[in-house]
Amino acid sequence: MSAFDELMAFQRETEALGQIMGRLGWDMETMMPKGSANQRADEMEALDGVLHGRRTDPRIGEWLDNAEAPDATGQRQLDEIRFEFDRQKRIPAKLSAELTRTTALAHRAWIEARKSNDFEAFAPHLEKVLGLSVEKGEALADGGDPYDALLQDYEPGASGAELDQMFAELRPRLVALRERVQGSDRVVPELKGDFDIDAQMRISAKLAKTFGYDFEVGRIDKAVHPFSSGSGRDVRITTRTDAKNPSDCFYSTIHEVGHACYEQAVSPDLYLTALGSGVSMGVHESQSRIYENQLGRSRAFTGHLFGLMREEFGDFGIDNEDDFYAAVNRCAPGYIRTEADEVHYNLHVALRFDLERELVSGRLSVSDLPEVWDARFEADFGVAVDQPANGCLQDVHWSEGLFGYFPTYSLGNVYAGCLHAALRKDVPDLDASLLEGDTSAATGWLRENVQKFGKSIPAKELIEQATGKAPSVGPLADYLDTKFGDIYGV
Ligand code: ZN
């Protein structure tokens, strides 16, 4: 066997073990008995040790030195493996195992703390996770900026400074739009009443199919925080239900379906290789957000969803498609990021981006976090946080050590804006099929232009190739201005 073939075979087994690690994480949040958390931490730590050993195996360095790529994709495989190998080598095995164990326990503590609104109970866990994450960032940065180093796990090639610039362009346009919307005297209706949970799950399953999710190699379960997990031939999603708020369930489902469809659509040639999954969190989020918002919350598609809801729930207080469209796009300065409308969403992300950079740099301590969060929230949204579960305890990310993840949400929205503009140009009559509940023209376009490539094209290049332009904030901001200007008559 050539060095290239040996490396590919070795990588394939590592990728398979990585998928198993993902499945343990999925199980932890869906099926695992509550009392099993400690044993699960041991199990994941053990597997992490195996994975770390493989990812830093000195043979990889030898194979890389001797391998000759048969083609451009092969070269990209080698580049990706080298990037990961160089990063992994910098993280001591002990630190990696400790992070896995600590975050498994912190995750469980976060669920309990959020339920009981008890930041004090979570704070020691967060301190530990933060400390280890900073240690990891420093090990990776090699004298550079630890936050930028952590960011590479989610958005290879991006920098904190570049994201700062993105928020600097986006934020004033969002604030201006929010002010116009708040000044509008148009009353947008709200969904009211109790919506049967089983019926919500039935509609969720229909929506997932409508957006092209393949249940032969996927499934939907419930979890506290909706997520998608896995690649290739086993991609699972979770959603959540609230009897008062069926939109949360439906749009969480469509969002996760966007992530899952991306993973399911990666070219089979790339399965269980270094290139066999989404290229970056930003591009991943562009898929989930374009499914959820530009498509799922469009006037055309909400017309279809309105029909599905009438079938399941009968009369629910809204009797026409236009009011329903306005209702699912209602703007309000709510506490919860995952429930935020498109106008407020990126303001939530900007807050987290700024605070986590402060935490990682040491300029902000964990004990001061609730106070600083609440002050910033009140300044940005005009309302005071009422309880920690609605403030700094709401998101799962920091309990899992995912510092550097948040800004990729907004980057994803910016990419979604660029892709949507290009999609509408290529498929000018898209709304006619969306109204019928047929998303195939849009999802097919995304599959061909983005999803099938996996990691074989770097993020920015991929968006530029798909849209014919370098990514920029303009298309997203223009889309939001037009859509919400129209709904609110401003
Ligand atoms: Zn997402």
Coordinates of C-alpha atoms and ligand atoms in Angstrom, one line a residue:
M1 CA 0.0 0.0 0.0
S2 CA 1.2 3.5 -0.8
A3 CA 1.7 6.0 2.0
F4 CA -1.4 7.9 0.8
D5 CA -3.6 4.7 0.9
E6 CA -2.3 3.7 4.3
L7 CA -3.1 7.2 5.6
M8 CA -6.6 7.2 4.1
A9 CA -7.3 3.7 5.7
F10 CA -6.1 4.9 9.1
Q11 CA -8.1 8.1 8.8
R12 CA -11.2 6.2 8.0
E13 CA -11.1 4.3 11.3
T14 CA -10.4 7.5 13.2
E15 CA -13.4 9.1 11.5
A16 CA -15.6 6.1 12.4
L17 CA -14.5 6.3 16.1
G18 CA -15.2 10.0 16.0
Q19 CA -18.8 9.2 14.8
I20 CA -19.2 6.8 17.7
M21 CA -18.1 9.6 20.1
G22 CA -20.8 11.8 18.5
R23 CA -23.4 9.1 19.1
L24 CA -22.4 8.9 22.8
G25 CA -23.0 12.6 23.0
W26 CA -26.4 12.3 21.2
D27 CA -27.4 9.5 23.6
M28 CA -26.3 11.6 26.6
E29 CA -28.8 14.3 25.7
T30 CA -31.7 12.1 24.5
M31 CA -31.9 8.6 26.0
M32 CA -29.3 8.2 28.8
P33 CA -30.6 7.5 32.3
K34 CA -30.0 10.5 34.6
G35 CA -27.9 8.4 37.0
S36 CA -25.5 7.4 34.3
A37 CA -23.7 10.7 33.9
N38 CA -20.5 9.7 35.8
Q39 CA -20.1 6.4 34.0
R40 CA -20.7 8.2 30.7
A41 CA -18.0 10.7 31.6
D42 CA -15.6 7.7 32.1
E43 CA -16.7 6.1 28.8
M44 CA -16.2 9.3 26.8
E45 CA -12.9 10.0 28.5
A46 CA -11.7 6.6 27.5
L47 CA -12.8 7.0 23.9
D48 CA -11.3 10.5 23.8
G49 CA -8.0 9.0 24.9
V50 CA -8.1 6.5 22.0
L51 CA -9.1 9.3 19.5
H52 CA -6.4 11.6 20.8
G53 CA -3.8 8.8 20.5
R54 CA -4.8 8.2 16.9
R55 CA -5.0 11.9 15.9
T56 CA -1.5 12.5 17.2
D57 CA 0.0 9.1 16.1
P58 CA 3.5 9.9 14.8
R59 CA 2.9 7.6 11.8
I60 CA 0.5 10.3 10.4
G61 CA 3.5 12.7 10.2
E62 CA 5.5 10.0 8.3
W63 CA 2.6 9.2 5.9
L64 CA 2.1 12.9 5.3
D65 CA 5.7 13.3 4.4
N66 CA 5.7 10.4 1.9
A67 CA 2.1 10.6 0.5
E68 CA 1.5 11.7 -3.0
A69 CA -2.1 12.8 -3.7
P70 CA -3.6 11.2 -6.8
D71 CA -5.7 14.4 -7.5
A72 CA -6.8 17.8 -6.2
T73 CA -9.3 16.2 -3.8
G74 CA -6.6 13.9 -2.5
Q75 CA -4.4 16.9 -1.9
R76 CA -7.2 18.6 0.0
Q77 CA -7.5 15.4 2.1
L78 CA -3.8 15.7 3.0
D79 CA -4.0 19.4 3.7
E80 CA -7.0 18.8 6.1
I81 CA -5.3 15.9 7.9
R82 CA -2.1 18.0 8.3
F83 CA -4.1 21.0 9.7
E84 CA -5.8 18.7 12.3
F85 CA -2.6 16.8 13.0
D86 CA -0.6 20.0 13.7
R87 CA -3.4 21.3 16.0
Q88 CA -3.9 18.0 17.9
K89 CA -0.2 17.7 18.6
R90 CA -0.2 20.9 20.4
I91 CA -2.9 19.8 22.9
P92 CA -1.4 17.6 25.7
A93 CA -3.3 14.2 26.0
K94 CA -4.0 14.9 29.7
L95 CA -5.7 18.3 29.0
S96 CA -7.8 16.8 26.2
A97 CA -9.1 14.0 28.4
E98 CA -9.7 16.4 31.3
L99 CA -11.7 18.7 29.1
T100 CA -13.9 15.8 27.9
R101 CA -14.5 14.6 31.4
T102 CA -15.1 18.1 32.8
T103 CA -17.5 19.2 30.1
A104 CA -19.5 16.0 30.4
L105 CA -20.1 16.8 34.1
A106 CA -20.6 20.5 33.5
H107 CA -23.2 19.7 30.9
R108 CA -25.2 17.7 33.4
A109 CA -24.8 20.5 36.0
W110 CA -25.9 23.1 33.4
I111 CA -29.2 21.2 32.7
E112 CA -30.0 21.1 36.5
A113 CA -28.8 24.7 37.1
R114 CA -30.9 26.0 34.3
K115 CA -34.0 24.1 35.5
S116 CA -33.6 25.5 39.1
N117 CA -32.4 29.0 38.0
D118 CA -29.2 28.5 40.1
F119 CA -26.2 30.2 38.5
E120 CA -24.2 29.6 41.7
A121 CA -24.5 25.8 41.2
F122 CA -23.1 26.1 37.7
A123 CA -20.4 28.7 38.3
P124 CA -17.7 26.3 39.6
H125 CA -18.2 24.0 36.6
L126 CA -18.0 26.9 34.2
E127 CA -14.8 28.2 35.9
K128 CA -13.2 24.8 35.4
V129 CA -14.3 24.5 31.8
L130 CA -13.2 28.1 31.1
G131 CA -9.8 27.5 32.7
L132 CA -9.2 24.3 30.7
S133 CA -10.4 26.0 27.5
V134 CA -8.0 28.9 27.9
E135 CA -5.2 26.4 28.5
K136 CA -6.2 24.8 25.3
G137 CA -6.3 28.1 23.4
E138 CA -2.8 29.0 24.7
A139 CA -1.4 25.6 23.7
L140 CA -2.9 26.1 20.2
A141 CA -2.0 29.7 19.8
D142 CA 1.7 29.2 20.5
G143 CA 2.1 32.8 21.6
G144 CA -0.7 34.2 19.4
D145 CA -4.3 35.1 20.5
P146 CA -5.9 32.1 22.4
Y147 CA -9.4 33.2 21.3
D148 CA -8.4 33.2 17.6
A149 CA -6.8 29.8 18.2
L150 CA -10.1 28.4 19.7
L151 CA -12.1 29.9 16.8
Q152 CA -10.2 27.7 14.3
D153 CA -12.1 24.6 15.7
Y154 CA -15.3 26.1 14.3
E155 CA -14.3 28.5 11.5
P156 CA -11.0 27.7 10.0
G157 CA -9.3 30.8 8.6
A158 CA -11.4 33.3 10.6
S159 CA -10.2 35.8 13.2
G160 CA -11.7 37.7 16.1
A161 CA -10.8 41.0 14.4
E162 CA -12.5 40.0 11.2
L163 CA -15.7 39.0 13.0
D164 CA -15.5 42.3 15.0
Q165 CA -15.6 44.1 11.6
M166 CA -18.6 42.0 10.5
F167 CA -20.6 42.9 13.7
A168 CA -19.5 46.5 13.3
E169 CA -21.2 46.6 9.8
L170 CA -24.2 44.6 10.7
R171 CA -25.1 46.0 14.1
P172 CA -26.0 49.6 13.1
R173 CA -28.3 48.3 10.4
L174 CA -30.0 46.0 12.8
V175 CA -30.4 48.7 15.4
A176 CA -31.9 51.1 12.8
L177 CA -34.3 48.4 11.6
R178 CA -35.3 47.5 15.1
E179 CA -36.0 51.1 15.9
R180 CA -38.2 51.4 12.9
V181 CA -40.1 48.2 13.8
Q182 CA -40.5 49.3 17.4
G183 CA -41.9 52.6 16.2
S184 CA -44.5 50.9 14.0
D185 CA -48.1 51.0 15.1
R186 CA -48.9 47.8 13.2
V187 CA -50.2 45.2 15.6
V188 CA -48.8 41.8 14.6
P189 CA -51.0 38.8 15.9
E190 CA -49.6 36.1 18.2
L191 CA -50.4 32.4 18.2
K192 CA -52.6 31.7 21.2
G193 CA -53.9 28.6 22.9
D194 CA -52.6 25.1 23.7
F195 CA -51.1 23.1 20.8
D196 CA -51.1 19.3 21.3
I197 CA -47.5 18.0 21.7
D198 CA -48.0 14.8 19.6
A199 CA -49.6 16.9 16.8
Q200 CA -46.5 19.2 16.9
M201 CA -44.2 16.2 16.5
R202 CA -46.3 14.9 13.6
I203 CA -46.0 18.3 11.8
S204 CA -42.3 18.3 12.7
A205 CA -41.8 15.0 10.9
K206 CA -43.7 16.3 7.9
L207 CA -41.6 19.4 7.7
A208 CA -38.4 17.4 8.0
K209 CA -39.5 15.3 5.0
T210 CA -40.6 18.4 3.1
F211 CA -37.1 19.9 3.4
G212 CA -35.5 16.6 2.2
Y213 CA -34.4 15.0 5.5
D214 CA -33.8 11.3 4.9
F215 CA -35.4 9.3 7.7
E216 CA -33.8 6.0 6.4
V217 CA -30.5 7.4 7.9
G218 CA -31.9 9.8 10.4
R219 CA -34.4 10.2 13.3
I220 CA -35.9 13.0 15.5
D221 CA -35.9 12.9 19.3
K222 CA -36.5 15.5 21.9
A223 CA -33.7 17.3 23.9
V224 CA -33.4 20.5 26.0
H225 CA -31.4 22.2 23.3
P226 CA -32.1 21.2 19.7
F227 CA -29.1 19.9 17.8
S228 CA -28.0 17.8 14.8
S229 CA -25.4 15.0 15.2
G230 CA -23.5 12.7 12.9
S231 CA -22.4 12.6 9.3
G232 CA -23.0 10.6 6.1
R233 CA -25.3 7.6 6.7
D234 CA -26.4 8.4 10.3
V235 CA -27.4 12.0 10.9
R236 CA -29.8 12.5 13.8
I237 CA -31.7 15.6 15.0
T238 CA -33.5 16.7 18.1
T239 CA -36.2 19.2 18.7
R240 CA -38.3 20.4 21.6
T241 CA -42.0 21.1 22.3
D242 CA -43.9 23.8 24.1
A243 CA -47.7 23.5 24.2
K244 CA -48.0 27.3 24.0
N245 CA -45.4 27.9 21.3
P246 CA -45.6 25.4 18.4
S247 CA -43.4 27.7 16.2
D248 CA -40.4 26.9 18.5
C249 CA -40.8 23.2 17.7
F250 CA -41.4 23.7 14.0
Y251 CA -38.6 26.1 13.3
S252 CA -36.2 24.3 15.6
T253 CA -36.9 21.2 13.5
I254 CA -36.5 23.0 10.2
H255 CA -33.2 24.6 11.5
E256 CA -31.7 21.2 12.6
V257 CA -33.0 19.6 9.3
G258 CA -30.9 22.3 7.5
H259 CA -27.8 21.1 9.4
A260 CA -28.7 17.4 8.9
C261 CA -29.4 17.7 5.2
Y262 CA -26.0 19.3 4.7
E263 CA -24.4 16.3 6.3
Q264 CA -26.6 13.8 4.4
A265 CA -25.8 15.5 1.1
V266 CA -22.0 15.4 1.3
S267 CA -20.7 13.3 -1.6
P268 CA -20.5 9.6 -0.8
D269 CA -16.9 9.6 -2.1
L270 CA -16.1 11.7 1.0
Y271 CA -17.8 9.6 3.7
L272 CA -15.6 8.8 6.7
T273 CA -12.8 10.9 5.3
A274 CA -11.3 14.1 6.6
L275 CA -13.5 16.0 4.1
G276 CA -16.7 14.1 4.8
S277 CA -18.6 16.7 6.8
G278 CA -19.6 20.4 6.8
V279 CA -16.7 22.7 6.0
S280 CA -17.2 25.1 8.9
M281 CA -19.8 26.1 11.5
G282 CA -20.5 29.3 9.7
V283 CA -21.4 27.4 6.5
H284 CA -23.3 24.9 8.5
E285 CA -25.3 27.6 10.1
S286 CA -25.9 29.2 6.7
Q287 CA -27.7 26.0 5.7
S288 CA -29.8 25.7 8.9
R289 CA -30.7 29.4 8.8
I290 CA -31.6 29.6 5.1
Y291 CA -33.9 26.5 5.6
E292 CA -35.4 28.0 8.7
N293 CA -35.7 31.7 7.7
Q294 CA -35.3 32.7 4.1
L295 CA -37.3 29.5 3.1
G296 CA -39.2 28.4 6.1
R297 CA -40.4 31.8 7.3
S298 CA -41.0 33.1 3.8
R299 CA -44.5 34.4 2.9
A300 CA -44.8 31.5 0.4
F301 CA -43.8 28.6 2.7
T302 CA -45.7 29.9 5.8
G303 CA -48.8 29.7 3.5
H304 CA -48.2 26.0 3.3
L305 CA -47.5 25.6 7.0
F306 CA -50.7 27.5 7.8
G307 CA -52.6 24.7 6.0
L308 CA -50.7 22.0 7.9
M309 CA -51.6 23.7 11.2
R310 CA -55.2 24.1 10.3
E311 CA -55.4 20.4 9.5
E312 CA -54.0 19.4 12.9
F313 CA -55.2 22.1 15.3
G314 CA -58.4 23.4 13.6
D315 CA -59.1 27.0 14.5
F316 CA -56.3 28.6 16.4
G317 CA -57.3 32.2 16.4
I318 CA -55.6 33.2 13.1
D319 CA -57.7 32.8 10.1
N320 CA -55.6 33.9 7.1
E321 CA -52.1 33.3 5.7
D322 CA -51.0 36.9 5.8
D323 CA -51.7 37.2 9.6
F324 CA -50.0 33.8 10.1
Y325 CA -46.9 35.0 8.1
A326 CA -46.7 38.1 10.3
A327 CA -47.3 36.1 13.5
V328 CA -44.3 33.6 12.8
N329 CA -42.1 36.6 12.0
R330 CA -43.2 38.7 15.0
C331 CA -40.4 41.0 16.3
A332 CA -40.0 41.3 20.1
P333 CA -37.0 41.9 22.3
G334 CA -37.2 38.4 24.0
Y335 CA -34.6 36.9 26.3
I336 CA -33.9 33.6 24.5
R337 CA -31.5 33.6 21.5
T338 CA -32.9 30.4 20.0
E339 CA -36.4 31.9 20.0
A340 CA -35.3 35.3 18.7
D341 CA -36.8 36.8 15.5
E342 CA -34.4 37.6 12.6
V343 CA -34.0 41.2 13.6
H344 CA -32.9 40.6 17.2
Y345 CA -31.0 37.4 16.6
N346 CA -27.7 38.7 15.7
L347 CA -27.8 41.2 18.6
H348 CA -27.9 38.2 20.9
V349 CA -24.9 36.7 19.2
A350 CA -22.9 40.0 19.3
L351 CA -23.4 40.0 23.1
R352 CA -22.1 36.5 23.6
F353 CA -19.2 37.1 21.2
D354 CA -18.1 40.1 23.2
L355 CA -18.5 38.5 26.6
E356 CA -16.8 35.2 25.7
R357 CA -13.8 37.1 24.3
E358 CA -13.7 39.0 27.7
L359 CA -13.9 35.6 29.6
V360 CA -11.1 34.0 27.5
S361 CA -8.9 37.0 27.9
G362 CA -9.4 37.0 31.7
R363 CA -10.8 40.6 31.6
L364 CA -14.2 39.2 32.8
S365 CA -14.5 36.7 35.7
V366 CA -17.2 34.0 35.9
S367 CA -18.6 35.4 39.1
D368 CA -19.2 38.7 37.4
L369 CA -20.8 37.2 34.3
P370 CA -24.5 37.4 35.3
E371 CA -24.2 41.1 36.2
V372 CA -22.3 42.0 33.1
W373 CA -24.6 39.9 30.9
D374 CA -27.7 41.5 32.4
A375 CA -26.4 45.1 32.0
R376 CA -25.5 44.5 28.4
F377 CA -28.8 42.9 27.7
E378 CA -30.8 45.8 29.1
A379 CA -28.7 48.2 27.1
D380 CA -29.1 46.3 23.8
F381 CA -32.7 45.1 24.1
G382 CA -34.3 47.7 26.4
V383 CA -35.6 45.1 28.9
A384 CA -34.1 43.7 32.1
V385 CA -33.3 39.9 32.4
D386 CA -35.8 38.5 35.0
Q387 CA -33.9 35.2 35.9
P388 CA -30.6 33.5 35.1
A389 CA -32.3 30.8 33.0
N390 CA -33.3 33.7 30.7
G391 CA -29.9 35.2 30.9
C392 CA -26.4 33.7 31.0
L393 CA -27.7 30.2 31.8
Q394 CA -29.8 29.8 28.7
D395 CA -27.2 28.4 26.2
V396 CA -25.5 25.0 26.3
H397 CA -22.3 26.1 24.6
W398 CA -20.0 27.3 27.4
S399 CA -20.8 24.2 29.6
E400 CA -19.4 22.2 26.7
G401 CA -16.3 24.4 26.4
L402 CA -17.4 25.7 23.0
F403 CA -15.7 29.1 23.2
G404 CA -15.4 30.6 19.7
Y405 CA -18.6 28.9 18.5
F406 CA -21.1 31.8 19.0
P407 CA -19.9 34.2 16.3
T408 CA -20.2 31.5 13.6
Y409 CA -24.0 31.8 14.1
S410 CA -23.9 35.4 12.8
L411 CA -21.4 34.5 10.1
G412 CA -23.8 31.8 9.1
N413 CA -26.6 34.3 8.8
V414 CA -24.4 36.6 6.7
Y415 CA -23.6 33.6 4.4
A416 CA -27.3 32.6 4.3
G417 CA -28.0 36.2 3.1
C418 CA -25.5 35.8 0.3
L419 CA -26.7 32.4 -0.8
H420 CA -30.4 33.4 -0.7
A421 CA -29.7 36.4 -3.0
A422 CA -28.0 34.1 -5.5
L423 CA -30.6 31.4 -5.2
R424 CA -33.4 33.8 -5.9
K425 CA -31.6 35.0 -9.0
D426 CA -31.1 31.4 -10.3
V427 CA -34.7 30.3 -9.4
P428 CA -36.9 33.3 -9.9
D429 CA -40.2 31.4 -9.6
L430 CA -39.3 29.7 -6.3
D431 CA -42.3 31.1 -4.3
A432 CA -44.8 29.2 -6.5
S433 CA -43.4 25.8 -5.4
L434 CA -42.7 26.9 -1.7
L435 CA -46.4 27.8 -1.4
E436 CA -47.2 24.2 -2.4
G437 CA -44.8 22.9 0.2
D438 CA -42.2 21.9 -2.4
T439 CA -38.7 23.0 -1.4
S440 CA -36.8 20.9 -3.9
A441 CA -35.8 23.7 -6.2
A442 CA -34.1 25.5 -3.2
T443 CA -32.7 22.5 -1.4
G444 CA -31.5 21.0 -4.7
W445 CA -29.7 24.3 -5.5
L446 CA -28.1 24.3 -2.0
R447 CA -27.1 20.6 -2.4
E448 CA -25.4 21.2 -5.7
N449 CA -23.7 24.5 -4.9
V450 CA -22.8 24.0 -1.3
Q451 CA -23.6 20.8 0.5
K452 CA -22.1 18.1 -1.7
F453 CA -18.6 19.5 -1.5
G454 CA -18.2 18.7 2.3
K455 CA -14.8 20.2 3.3
S456 CA -13.3 19.9 -0.2
I457 CA -13.6 23.7 -0.7
P458 CA -12.7 26.2 2.1
A459 CA -15.6 28.2 3.6
K460 CA -15.2 31.6 2.1
E461 CA -14.1 30.2 -1.3
L462 CA -17.2 28.0 -1.3
I463 CA -19.6 30.9 -0.7
E464 CA -17.8 32.9 -3.3
Q465 CA -18.0 30.1 -5.9
A466 CA -21.7 29.5 -5.1
T467 CA -22.7 33.2 -5.3
G468 CA -20.2 34.6 -7.7
K469 CA -19.2 37.3 -5.1
A470 CA -17.1 37.6 -2.0
P471 CA -19.3 37.2 1.1
S472 CA -20.5 40.5 2.6
V473 CA -23.1 41.8 5.2
G474 CA -25.1 43.7 2.6
P475 CA -27.4 40.9 1.2
L476 CA -28.6 39.8 4.7
A477 CA -29.2 43.4 5.9
D478 CA -31.1 44.2 2.7
Y479 CA -33.2 41.1 3.0
L480 CA -34.1 42.0 6.6
D481 CA -34.9 45.6 5.7
T482 CA -37.2 44.5 2.9
K483 CA -39.0 41.7 4.8
F484 CA -39.6 43.5 8.1
G485 CA -40.2 46.8 6.5
D486 CA -43.0 45.1 4.6
I487 CA -44.5 43.2 7.6
Y488 CA -44.4 46.3 9.8
G489 CA -45.1 48.9 7.2
V490 CA -42.0 50.8 7.9
Ligands
ZN1 ZN -27.7 25.8 14.0

